Each structure stands twice: as structure tokens, then as C-alpha cells.
Amino acid sequence: RKEVEQDPGPFNVPEGATVAFNCTYSNSASQSFFWYRQDCRKEPKLLMSVYSSGNEDGRFTAQLNRASQYISLLIRDSKLSDSATYLCVVNLPLDSWGKLQFGAGTQVVVTP
Amino acid sequence: GAVVSQHPSWVICKSGTSVKIECRSLDFQATTMFWYRQFPKQSLMLMATSNEGSKATYEQGVEKDKFLINHASLTLSTLTVTSAHPEDSSFYICSASTGTEAFFGQGTRLTVV
């Protein structure tokens, strides 16, 4: 079983609409959670960290559900520039910080 | 923000040759760096943890004699793919952490022909 699992998509989203997707993780003791964005053939870039209380950054909202072991990302008012692959990333317990486990990514395609 | 620079960004090499990829932390010191590999439409997979001044720690299934890692200074780690074969063609990417955030190099797209 993979440490981090995501729906690969693609999620085809009309511009201005809202899209949400989840990611599940297998290790209940996982400590830190992140959403990274990866554009085609580029390196991943941190979108936002995910906190237990949930957090929002502009049009992006992240939630963590420890009981069910999933995190979610919601994008409101989608822009064409939001088209990318969104990677769910987990820092496992006892791993050195920076040793991250990646999901395979969820592709989002925002259409005009 | 912190910057990690990776070089080269792409390389084409002949089967059987070796390729060296460099990863530098430009404005911070990194005692630990990480090397990942990503095949098309797959997730980034951790290959090894590069430790400054000591041997790298390899993930299960990664051949340490094939993927040589050297971390001679606090700002530079290198990955050498030895005797490359077409199945080694992939996107290789390094990362380093400041302790609060992980930063990635630009990645190296290796094509072995």
C-alpha cells in the first residue's frame, strides 16, 4: 500500500468554479502535511502547509482529518493559471525534516 | 526565499556512460539533501538521503553503486548515475530543507540513448 494516495484526475474545472480533492495517508503518526504544486516538467513548489485546524490562503483552503487520515484541498474561483498537478506531501514520523513522501498528484485542468 | 540550484537541467547521454548532477543550496547550509526520481505520470520517489560528511542513505531498491552520492560540503551534493541505461531515463530532482520548508532544485531530465 502506498504511503500517500491521491486521485490522479484529471479534474476538468470551468474557470471560476470550485474544485476540491482529497489525499489519504497510511501512517497515522504522520506529523506534517503539505500541498505542493507541480507544473509540467518543473520542480514542485510549496502551495501551503496543512494545519490541524485547517487553513486558508486566498482562494485555497486546506483541511486535515486525522481520524480518517486524509487531507483536502479546495480551490475557489478557479483561474486558468491554477491548471497544474497538485501533490499531497507527508513528512513521516522519525524521518529527518525534508524527507518527504509524495502522492502521485492530482491533475487539475481549468478551462475557459 | 531559500534557493536550491540544480545543474544541468537536461542531459542526453549514451548508454554506458556516467552523468553527474549537481545540487547546490545557494543561500543556506544544508547538512541533509534528498534525491528524488520521477517517471512520467508517477510520483516523486525518494532515492536517497545525502548527508554532509558521511555516507548517503539509500532507499530500498536503489543501487548505491549505480547512483553515487557525494555531499562534500554544506552547500553541494552530487548524484552520479554510473553506466547509465535507457531505463535510467527520468526526471531527477534534489531538495534541501531549511528546517521549516523543503526547497527543490529545478530538476534534471536525463535521457539515455
XYZ file of N, CA and C in Angstrom:
675
model
N 0.847 -1.196 0.000
C 0.000 0.000 0.000
C 0.878 1.240 0.000
N 0.519 2.230 -0.834
C 1.301 3.443 -0.898
C 1.108 4.270 0.365
N 2.164 4.987 0.741
C 2.089 5.848 1.924
C 1.087 6.969 1.722
N 1.065 7.507 0.525
C 0.204 8.648 0.232
C -0.525 8.359 -1.081
N -1.846 8.457 -1.048
C -2.623 8.152 -2.250
C -3.508 9.318 -2.650
N -3.551 9.541 -3.941
C -4.371 10.621 -4.477
C -5.128 10.134 -5.699
N -6.254 10.758 -5.952
C -6.989 10.553 -7.198
C -6.206 11.276 -8.283
N -5.760 10.582 -9.313
C -4.922 11.244 -10.324
C -5.654 12.270 -11.177
N -7.021 12.177 -11.203
C -7.778 13.079 -12.057
C -7.700 12.634 -13.514
N -7.805 13.535 -14.489
C -7.839 14.969 -14.278
C -9.206 15.488 -13.835
N -9.169 16.553 -13.080
C -10.367 17.289 -12.721
C -10.467 18.457 -13.702
N -11.468 18.388 -14.550
C -11.691 19.458 -15.517
C -12.659 20.470 -14.910
N -12.186 21.678 -14.726
C -12.928 22.679 -13.967
C -13.158 23.925 -14.816
N -14.398 24.373 -14.957
C -14.614 25.642 -15.672
C -14.026 26.795 -14.867
N -13.515 27.743 -15.579
C -12.954 28.928 -14.939
C -14.001 29.569 -14.021
N -13.577 29.895 -12.799
C -14.494 30.496 -11.848
C -15.182 29.504 -10.927
N -15.102 28.236 -11.251
C -15.763 27.211 -10.429
C -14.872 26.813 -9.252
N -15.448 25.969 -8.418
C -14.724 25.457 -7.255
C -14.400 23.983 -7.470
N -13.232 23.586 -7.062
C -12.826 22.181 -7.166
C -12.203 21.763 -5.838
N -12.461 20.535 -5.458
C -11.886 20.020 -4.214
C -11.478 18.573 -4.416
N -10.413 18.190 -3.762
C -9.970 16.808 -3.854
C -9.213 16.446 -2.586
N -9.139 15.143 -2.359
C -8.547 14.631 -1.129
C -7.283 13.837 -1.397
N -6.643 13.526 -0.305
C -5.466 12.680 -0.315
C -5.503 11.870 0.978
N -5.214 10.586 0.903
C -5.179 9.769 2.114
C -3.751 9.342 2.410
N -3.454 9.199 3.678
C -2.122 8.754 4.075
C -2.265 7.556 5.000
N -1.279 6.687 4.963
C -1.428 5.404 5.655
C -0.860 5.394 7.068
N 0.108 6.262 7.337
C 0.747 6.232 8.647
C 0.061 7.212 9.592
N -0.623 6.687 10.585
C -1.404 7.529 11.491
C -0.535 8.464 12.328
N 0.759 8.173 12.399
C 1.651 9.026 13.196
C 2.321 10.110 12.357
N 1.903 10.252 11.123
C 2.493 11.289 10.264
C 2.372 12.644 10.934
N 3.414 13.447 10.748
C 3.481 14.686 11.515
C 3.097 15.935 10.743
N 3.605 16.026 9.528
C 3.439 17.280 8.790
C 2.851 16.989 7.419
N 2.040 17.932 6.967
C 1.309 17.724 5.720
C 1.378 18.976 4.869
N 1.481 18.761 3.574
C 1.642 19.900 2.684
C 0.924 19.631 1.373
N 0.599 20.699 0.713
C 0.210 20.630 -0.690
C 1.289 21.361 -1.492
N 1.818 20.656 -2.483
C 2.752 21.256 -3.416
C 2.084 21.313 -4.778
N 2.542 22.257 -5.575
C 2.045 22.360 -6.937
C 3.214 22.039 -7.874
N 2.927 21.235 -8.899
C 3.957 20.932 -9.877
C 3.409 21.196 -11.276
N 4.072 22.088 -11.977
C 3.747 22.320 -13.373
C 4.549 21.346 -14.225
N 4.061 21.126 -15.425
C 4.671 20.117 -16.286
C 6.168 20.337 -16.439
N 6.932 19.270 -16.152
C 8.381 19.285 -16.334
C 9.094 20.323 -15.469
N 8.461 20.677 -14.365
C 9.088 21.627 -13.450
C 9.198 21.008 -12.049
N 9.935 21.696 -11.193
C 10.053 21.205 -9.829
C 8.814 21.547 -9.014
N 8.502 20.758 -7.982
C 7.358 21.078 -7.113
C 7.625 22.357 -6.322
N 6.565 23.090 -6.085
C 6.680 24.299 -5.265
C 5.600 24.279 -4.194
N 6.001 24.687 -3.002
C 5.071 24.647 -1.880
C 3.886 25.567 -2.131
N 2.696 24.991 -2.039
C 1.474 25.775 -2.141
C 1.046 26.229 -0.741
N 0.940 25.244 0.147
C 0.594 25.575 1.529
C 0.824 24.390 2.449
N 1.128 24.707 3.680
C 1.169 23.680 4.705
C -0.268 23.430 5.166
N -0.491 22.271 5.762
C -1.835 21.930 6.234
C -1.794 21.779 7.736
N -2.589 22.563 8.430
C -2.596 22.544 9.884
C -3.832 21.829 10.407
N -3.737 21.372 11.625
C -4.827 20.589 12.218
C -6.140 21.348 12.224
N -6.054 22.646 12.391
C -7.264 23.453 12.481
C -7.780 23.866 11.116
N -7.073 23.455 10.084
C -7.446 23.888 8.744
C -6.894 25.280 8.490
N -6.585 25.569 7.272
C -6.067 26.891 6.972
C -6.410 27.316 5.556
N -6.411 28.617 5.384
C -6.839 29.211 4.132
C -5.772 30.187 3.664
N -5.559 30.181 2.356
C -4.621 31.140 1.773
C -5.236 31.631 0.474
N -5.896 32.770 0.586
C -6.572 33.296 -0.595
C -7.687 32.372 -1.042
N -7.585 31.911 -2.269
C -8.626 31.041 -2.831
C -8.444 29.571 -2.454
N -7.401 29.269 -1.742
C -7.062 27.887 -1.408
C -7.351 27.606 0.073
N -8.034 26.487 0.302
C -8.331 26.065 1.668
C -7.891 24.618 1.842
N -7.141 24.372 2.895
C -6.675 23.018 3.185
C -7.259 22.554 4.509
N -7.589 21.276 4.553
C -8.135 20.698 5.779
C -7.387 19.406 6.080
N -7.289 19.108 7.361
C -6.669 17.857 7.805
C -7.667 17.098 8.665
N -7.889 15.848 8.364
C -8.747 14.989 9.171
C -7.908 13.814 9.655
N -7.418 13.944 10.884
C -6.524 12.906 11.418
C -7.273 11.602 11.690
N -8.519 11.714 12.088
C -9.275 10.493 12.405
C -9.420 9.604 11.180
N -9.688 10.223 10.045
C -9.862 9.465 8.807
C -8.613 9.449 7.945
N -7.587 10.127 8.416
C -6.282 10.137 7.742
C -6.377 10.639 6.314
N -6.946 11.821 6.175
C -6.903 12.428 4.859
C -6.734 13.932 4.997
N -6.222 14.509 3.935
C -6.173 15.964 3.832
C -6.882 16.359 2.547
N -7.353 17.562 2.517
C -8.102 18.025 1.355
C -7.598 19.387 0.916
N -7.855 19.669 -0.340
C -7.535 20.987 -0.888
C -8.743 21.458 -1.677
N -9.155 22.676 -1.425
C -10.264 23.275 -2.143
C -9.774 24.552 -2.809
N -10.105 24.683 -4.073
C -9.734 25.877 -4.833
C -11.013 26.575 -5.256
N -11.169 27.793 -4.805
C -12.358 28.589 -5.183
C -12.020 29.503 -6.347
N -13.063 29.889 -7.110
C -12.876 30.857 -8.184
C -11.665 30.497 -9.045
N -11.679 29.299 -9.581
C -10.519 28.767 -10.311
C -10.078 29.685 -11.434
N -8.768 29.811 -11.553
C -8.161 30.590 -12.626
C -7.492 29.625 -13.598
N -7.303 30.089 -14.822
C -6.607 29.254 -15.806
C -5.219 28.880 -15.308
N -4.606 29.791 -14.575
C -3.252 29.557 -14.069
C -3.204 28.522 -12.947
N -4.371 28.102 -12.470
C -4.395 27.051 -11.448
C -4.188 25.665 -12.061
N -4.218 25.564 -13.367
C -4.004 24.278 -14.035
C -2.608 23.760 -13.696
N -2.559 22.618 -13.077
C -1.285 22.050 -12.621
C -1.574 20.693 -12.000
N -0.528 20.058 -11.534
C -0.685 18.839 -10.744
C -0.425 19.189 -9.287
N -1.341 18.807 -8.430
C -1.243 19.137 -7.012
C -0.801 17.890 -6.256
N 0.323 18.032 -5.581
C 0.936 16.910 -4.890
C 0.646 16.984 -3.395
N 0.160 15.891 -2.876
C -0.051 15.756 -1.440
C 1.252 15.221 -0.854
N 1.750 15.858 0.167
C 3.070 15.514 0.693
C 3.013 15.348 2.206
N 3.653 14.314 2.684
C 3.614 13.984 4.107
C 5.031 13.801 4.629
N 5.273 14.305 5.802
C 6.558 14.080 6.484
C 6.313 13.014 7.547
N 6.949 11.865 7.361
C 6.690 10.753 8.257
C 7.374 10.954 9.603
N 6.819 10.373 10.626
C 7.445 10.491 11.946
C 8.832 9.868 11.958
N 9.698 10.455 12.702
C 11.075 9.980 12.882
C 11.945 10.205 11.652
N 11.367 10.642 10.548
C 12.195 10.988 9.396
C 12.799 12.364 9.598
N 13.968 12.548 9.036
C 14.555 13.877 9.115
C 13.693 14.842 8.336
N 13.611 16.078 8.820
C 12.759 17.046 8.160
C 13.245 17.235 6.737
N 12.331 17.203 5.823
C 12.685 17.349 4.425
C 12.604 16.034 3.680
N 12.584 14.917 4.406
C 12.443 13.612 3.765
C 10.950 13.393 3.593
N 10.465 13.745 2.457
C 9.038 13.813 2.226
C 8.541 12.640 1.407
N 7.309 12.243 1.705
C 6.651 11.209 0.920
C 5.604 11.890 0.044
N 5.638 11.620 -1.231
C 4.757 12.293 -2.172
C 3.644 11.378 -2.664
N 2.477 11.968 -2.839
C 1.453 11.283 -3.599
C 1.779 11.446 -5.080
N 1.061 10.713 -5.904
C 1.325 10.759 -7.350
C 0.776 12.024 -7.985
N -0.044 12.753 -7.248
C -0.541 14.013 -7.762
C -1.942 13.935 -8.322
N -2.650 15.033 -8.217
C -3.983 15.189 -8.809
C -3.890 16.279 -9.854
N -4.237 15.921 -11.077
C -4.160 16.906 -12.153
C -5.443 17.726 -12.212
N -5.269 19.026 -12.260
C -6.396 19.945 -12.387
C -6.231 20.717 -13.693
N -7.282 20.723 -14.478
C -7.282 21.461 -15.737
C -8.434 22.459 -15.697
N -8.081 23.728 -15.680
C -9.100 24.778 -15.649
C -9.326 25.247 -17.083
N -10.590 25.221 -17.496
C -10.913 25.547 -18.885
C -11.666 26.873 -18.970
N -11.466 27.587 -20.068
C -12.144 28.892 -20.220
C -13.659 28.731 -20.294
N 13.102 33.881 -0.647
C 13.143 32.567 -0.034
C 14.398 31.824 -0.405
N 14.587 30.704 0.265
C 15.770 29.886 0.018
C 15.763 29.349 -1.398
N 16.937 29.180 -1.942
C 17.053 28.716 -3.317
C 17.954 27.501 -3.385
N 17.481 26.536 -4.133
C 18.280 25.350 -4.428
C 18.488 25.310 -5.932
N 19.716 25.213 -6.340
C 20.046 25.224 -7.758
C 20.546 23.855 -8.193
N 20.012 23.354 -9.278
C 20.386 22.035 -9.784
C 20.885 22.184 -11.208
N 21.930 21.429 -11.501
C 22.547 21.551 -12.826
C 23.089 20.204 -13.279
N 22.915 19.788 -14.518
C 22.249 20.524 -15.591
C 20.742 20.335 -15.529
N 20.016 21.103 -16.292
C 18.566 20.974 -16.302
C 18.134 19.828 -17.217
N 18.967 19.528 -18.192
C 18.674 18.360 -19.028
C 19.987 17.832 -19.595
N 20.008 16.553 -19.822
C 21.207 15.943 -20.383
C 20.811 14.695 -21.165
N 21.485 14.525 -22.299
C 21.326 13.323 -23.108
C 22.678 12.631 -23.128
N 22.699 11.363 -22.809
C 23.976 10.653 -22.802
C 23.822 9.295 -23.465
N 24.941 8.741 -23.844
C 24.940 7.419 -24.467
C 24.896 6.338 -23.395
N 24.285 5.244 -23.738
C 24.206 4.110 -22.834
C 25.616 3.665 -22.441
N 25.814 3.444 -21.164
C 27.113 3.003 -20.665
C 27.975 4.115 -20.098
N 27.609 5.341 -20.361
C 28.387 6.461 -19.820
C 27.816 6.884 -18.471
N 28.554 7.788 -17.813
C 28.122 8.286 -16.498
C 27.740 9.751 -16.592
N 26.827 10.128 -15.750
C 26.339 11.505 -15.734
C 26.346 12.027 -14.306
N 26.860 13.228 -14.108
C 26.878 13.832 -12.778
C 25.892 14.989 -12.727
N 25.101 14.987 -11.671
C 24.132 16.057 -11.447
C 24.495 16.766 -10.151
N 24.510 18.095 -10.187
C 24.866 18.876 -9.008
C 23.646 19.545 -8.389
N 23.667 19.628 -7.077
C 22.595 20.288 -6.342
C 23.235 21.212 -5.317
N 22.939 22.490 -5.419
C 23.542 23.474 -4.518
C 22.469 24.251 -3.757
N 22.689 24.432 -2.488
C 21.855 25.350 -1.721
C 22.560 26.698 -1.763
N 21.904 27.703 -2.317
C 22.578 28.961 -2.621
C 22.663 29.918 -1.441
N 21.698 29.914 -0.581
C 21.723 30.910 0.492
C 21.476 30.307 1.873
N 21.687 29.008 1.973
C 21.626 28.394 3.299
C 22.468 27.124 3.285
N 22.839 26.674 4.450
C 23.637 25.457 4.556
C 22.714 24.265 4.791
N 22.991 23.216 4.087
C 22.129 22.042 4.171
C 22.953 20.811 4.536
N 22.842 20.372 5.777
C 23.560 19.169 6.170
C 22.939 17.937 5.535
N 21.697 18.044 5.169
C 20.998 16.933 4.541
C 20.316 17.398 3.267
N 20.503 16.664 2.217
C 19.785 16.907 0.967
C 19.159 15.580 0.537
N 18.183 15.674 -0.315
C 17.462 14.482 -0.743
C 17.438 14.415 -2.264
N 17.536 13.203 -2.769
C 17.447 12.988 -4.204
C 16.201 12.170 -4.510
N 15.410 12.693 -5.469
C 14.193 12.034 -5.888
C 14.278 11.718 -7.379
N 13.431 10.792 -7.788
C 13.319 10.450 -9.208
C 11.837 10.402 -9.535
N 11.499 10.897 -10.699
C 10.087 10.894 -11.104
C 9.973 10.397 -12.531
N 9.276 9.271 -12.707
C 8.966 8.774 -14.037
C 7.660 9.402 -14.491
N 7.410 9.436 -15.805
C 6.211 10.101 -16.319
C 4.935 9.614 -15.641
N 4.113 10.561 -15.259
C 2.812 10.315 -14.658
C 2.909 9.544 -13.337
N 4.062 9.576 -12.707
C 4.211 8.928 -11.413
C 4.664 9.950 -10.372
N 4.618 9.526 -9.125
C 5.006 10.436 -8.052
C 6.523 10.515 -7.928
N 6.968 11.542 -7.252
C 8.393 11.619 -6.934
C 8.709 10.509 -5.941
N 9.749 9.776 -6.219
C 10.153 8.697 -5.331
C 11.518 9.036 -4.746
N 11.602 8.970 -3.444
C 12.865 9.247 -2.771
C 13.870 8.158 -3.117
N 15.033 8.583 -3.579
C 16.092 7.625 -3.890
C 17.047 7.468 -2.711
N 17.470 8.627 -2.184
C 18.485 8.576 -1.137
C 18.524 9.875 -0.371
N 19.056 9.783 0.822
C 19.301 10.943 1.664
C 20.797 11.198 1.678
N 21.175 12.383 1.293
C 22.588 12.752 1.205
C 22.999 13.478 2.482
N 23.995 12.970 3.155
C 24.427 13.526 4.438
C 25.824 14.117 4.309
N 25.965 15.376 4.659
C 27.256 16.043 4.554
C 28.291 15.355 5.418
N 29.376 14.985 4.800
C 30.476 14.400 5.532
C 30.338 12.928 5.864
N 29.265 12.300 5.422
C 29.108 10.865 5.691
C 28.415 10.192 4.513
N 28.264 8.900 4.626
C 27.670 8.152 3.514
C 26.184 8.465 3.357
N 25.744 8.368 2.128
C 24.321 8.573 1.861
C 23.519 7.370 2.328
N 22.275 7.609 2.613
C 21.346 6.547 2.990
C 20.417 6.292 1.820
N 20.419 5.076 1.330
C 19.646 4.764 0.136
C 18.329 4.083 0.502
N 17.307 4.389 -0.269
C 16.017 3.727 -0.074
C 16.083 2.315 -0.663
N 15.186 1.506 -0.185
C 15.158 0.116 -0.638
C 14.973 0.053 -2.144
N 15.767 -0.762 -2.771
C 15.652 -0.948 -4.217
C 16.523 -0.013 -5.033
N 17.174 0.929 -4.402
C 18.061 1.850 -5.123
C 19.494 1.365 -4.978
N 20.167 1.142 -6.107
C 21.526 0.596 -6.078
C 22.536 1.687 -5.748
N 23.188 1.548 -4.621
C 24.137 2.584 -4.213
C 25.370 2.615 -5.104
N 25.708 1.512 -5.723
C 26.893 1.510 -6.592
C 26.577 2.107 -7.957
N 25.316 2.210 -8.262
C 24.929 2.788 -9.542
C 24.658 4.282 -9.405
N 24.078 4.656 -8.295
C 23.755 6.064 -8.046
C 24.663 6.567 -6.920
N 25.794 7.130 -7.338
C 26.791 7.562 -6.370
C 26.468 8.967 -5.883
N 26.440 9.111 -4.573
C 26.127 10.403 -3.989
C 27.307 10.895 -3.168
N 27.657 12.152 -3.400
C 28.730 12.787 -2.648
C 28.226 14.108 -2.099
N 28.437 14.309 -0.812
C 27.971 15.536 -0.153
C 29.151 16.112 0.616
N 30.066 16.692 -0.168
C 31.351 17.093 0.395
C 31.309 18.406 1.154
N 30.306 19.208 0.921
C 30.223 20.488 1.630
C 28.785 20.737 2.049
N 28.588 21.761 2.837
C 27.245 22.071 3.348
C 26.332 22.686 2.290
N 26.883 22.944 1.116
C 26.053 23.565 0.090
C 26.026 22.786 -1.219
N 26.670 21.627 -1.256
C 26.734 20.898 -2.519
C 26.592 19.395 -2.324
N 25.663 18.824 -3.062
C 25.532 17.379 -3.142
C 25.521 17.012 -4.619
N 26.181 15.914 -4.956
C 26.172 15.466 -6.345
C 25.654 14.037 -6.434
N 24.954 13.790 -7.522
C 24.449 12.450 -7.835
C 25.061 12.043 -9.164
N 25.770 10.928 -9.180
C 26.347 10.416 -10.411
C 25.643 9.121 -10.797
N 25.053 9.137 -11.966
C 24.422 7.930 -12.496
C 25.497 7.211 -13.301
N 25.950 6.084 -12.822
C 27.040 5.379 -13.482
C 26.503 4.339 -14.455
N 27.243 4.141 -15.527
C 26.863 3.155 -16.542
C 25.366 3.256 -16.852
N 24.985 4.428 -17.288
C 23.558 4.707 -17.494
C 22.974 3.819 -18.594
N 21.727 3.449 -18.388
C 20.983 2.663 -19.375
C 19.676 3.385 -19.681
N 19.044 3.056 -20.795
C 17.797 3.748 -21.155
C 16.744 3.736 -20.046
N 16.712 2.687 -19.246
C 15.713 2.639 -18.166
C 16.005 3.618 -17.036
N 17.196 4.223 -17.067
C 17.528 5.265 -16.085
C 17.013 6.631 -16.517
N 16.504 6.703 -17.738
C 15.956 7.966 -18.220
C 14.796 8.371 -17.321
N 14.895 9.568 -16.776
C 13.897 10.007 -15.800
C 14.136 11.475 -15.466
N 13.302 11.990 -14.590
C 13.452 13.351 -14.064
C 14.023 13.211 -12.656
N 15.239 13.717 -12.465
C 15.901 13.617 -11.165
C 15.843 14.985 -10.512
N 15.494 15.009 -9.253
C 15.333 16.289 -8.580
C 15.856 16.192 -7.151
N 16.517 17.249 -6.727
C 17.057 17.266 -5.379
C 16.260 18.245 -4.526
N 16.357 18.077 -3.240
C 15.734 19.041 -2.342
C 16.575 19.216 -1.099
N 16.412 20.351 -0.465
C 17.082 20.643 0.796
C 16.110 21.402 1.670
N 16.274 21.229 2.956
C 15.327 21.842 3.884
C 16.002 22.886 4.750
N 15.284 23.947 5.020
C 15.770 24.961 5.951
C 15.350 24.607 7.378
N 14.559 23.563 7.502
C 14.027 23.183 8.817
C 12.554 23.498 8.939
N 12.093 24.410 8.098
C 10.671 24.738 8.116
C 10.026 24.532 6.743
N 10.817 24.442 5.744
C 10.281 24.246 4.401
C 11.320 23.532 3.553
N 10.833 22.661 2.687
C 11.713 21.966 1.747
C 11.705 22.715 0.424
N 12.873 22.928 -0.149
C 13.008 23.600 -1.433
C 13.602 22.622 -2.432
N 13.164 22.755 -3.660
C 13.589 21.821 -4.685
C 14.457 22.505 -5.730
N 15.394 21.733 -6.250
C 16.116 22.183 -7.413
C 15.194 22.148 -8.626
N 15.688 22.664 -9.727
C 14.866 22.769 -10.928
C 14.657 21.426 -11.606
N 15.414 20.415 -11.163
C 15.282 19.093 -11.764
C 16.201 18.908 -12.955
N 16.554 17.669 -13.189
C 17.391 17.303 -14.341
C 16.674 16.223 -15.119
N 16.428 16.508 -16.361
C 15.772 15.485 -17.204
C 16.870 14.711 -17.927
N 17.034 13.477 -17.555
C 18.068 12.621 -18.129
C 17.458 11.708 -19.181
N 18.070 11.724 -20.356
C 17.668 10.810 -21.426
C 18.895 9.999 -21.817
N 18.792 8.705 -21.714
C 19.888 7.813 -22.076
C 19.526 7.139 -23.391
N 20.400 7.305 -24.366
C 20.083 6.750 -25.694
C 21.046 5.621 -26.052
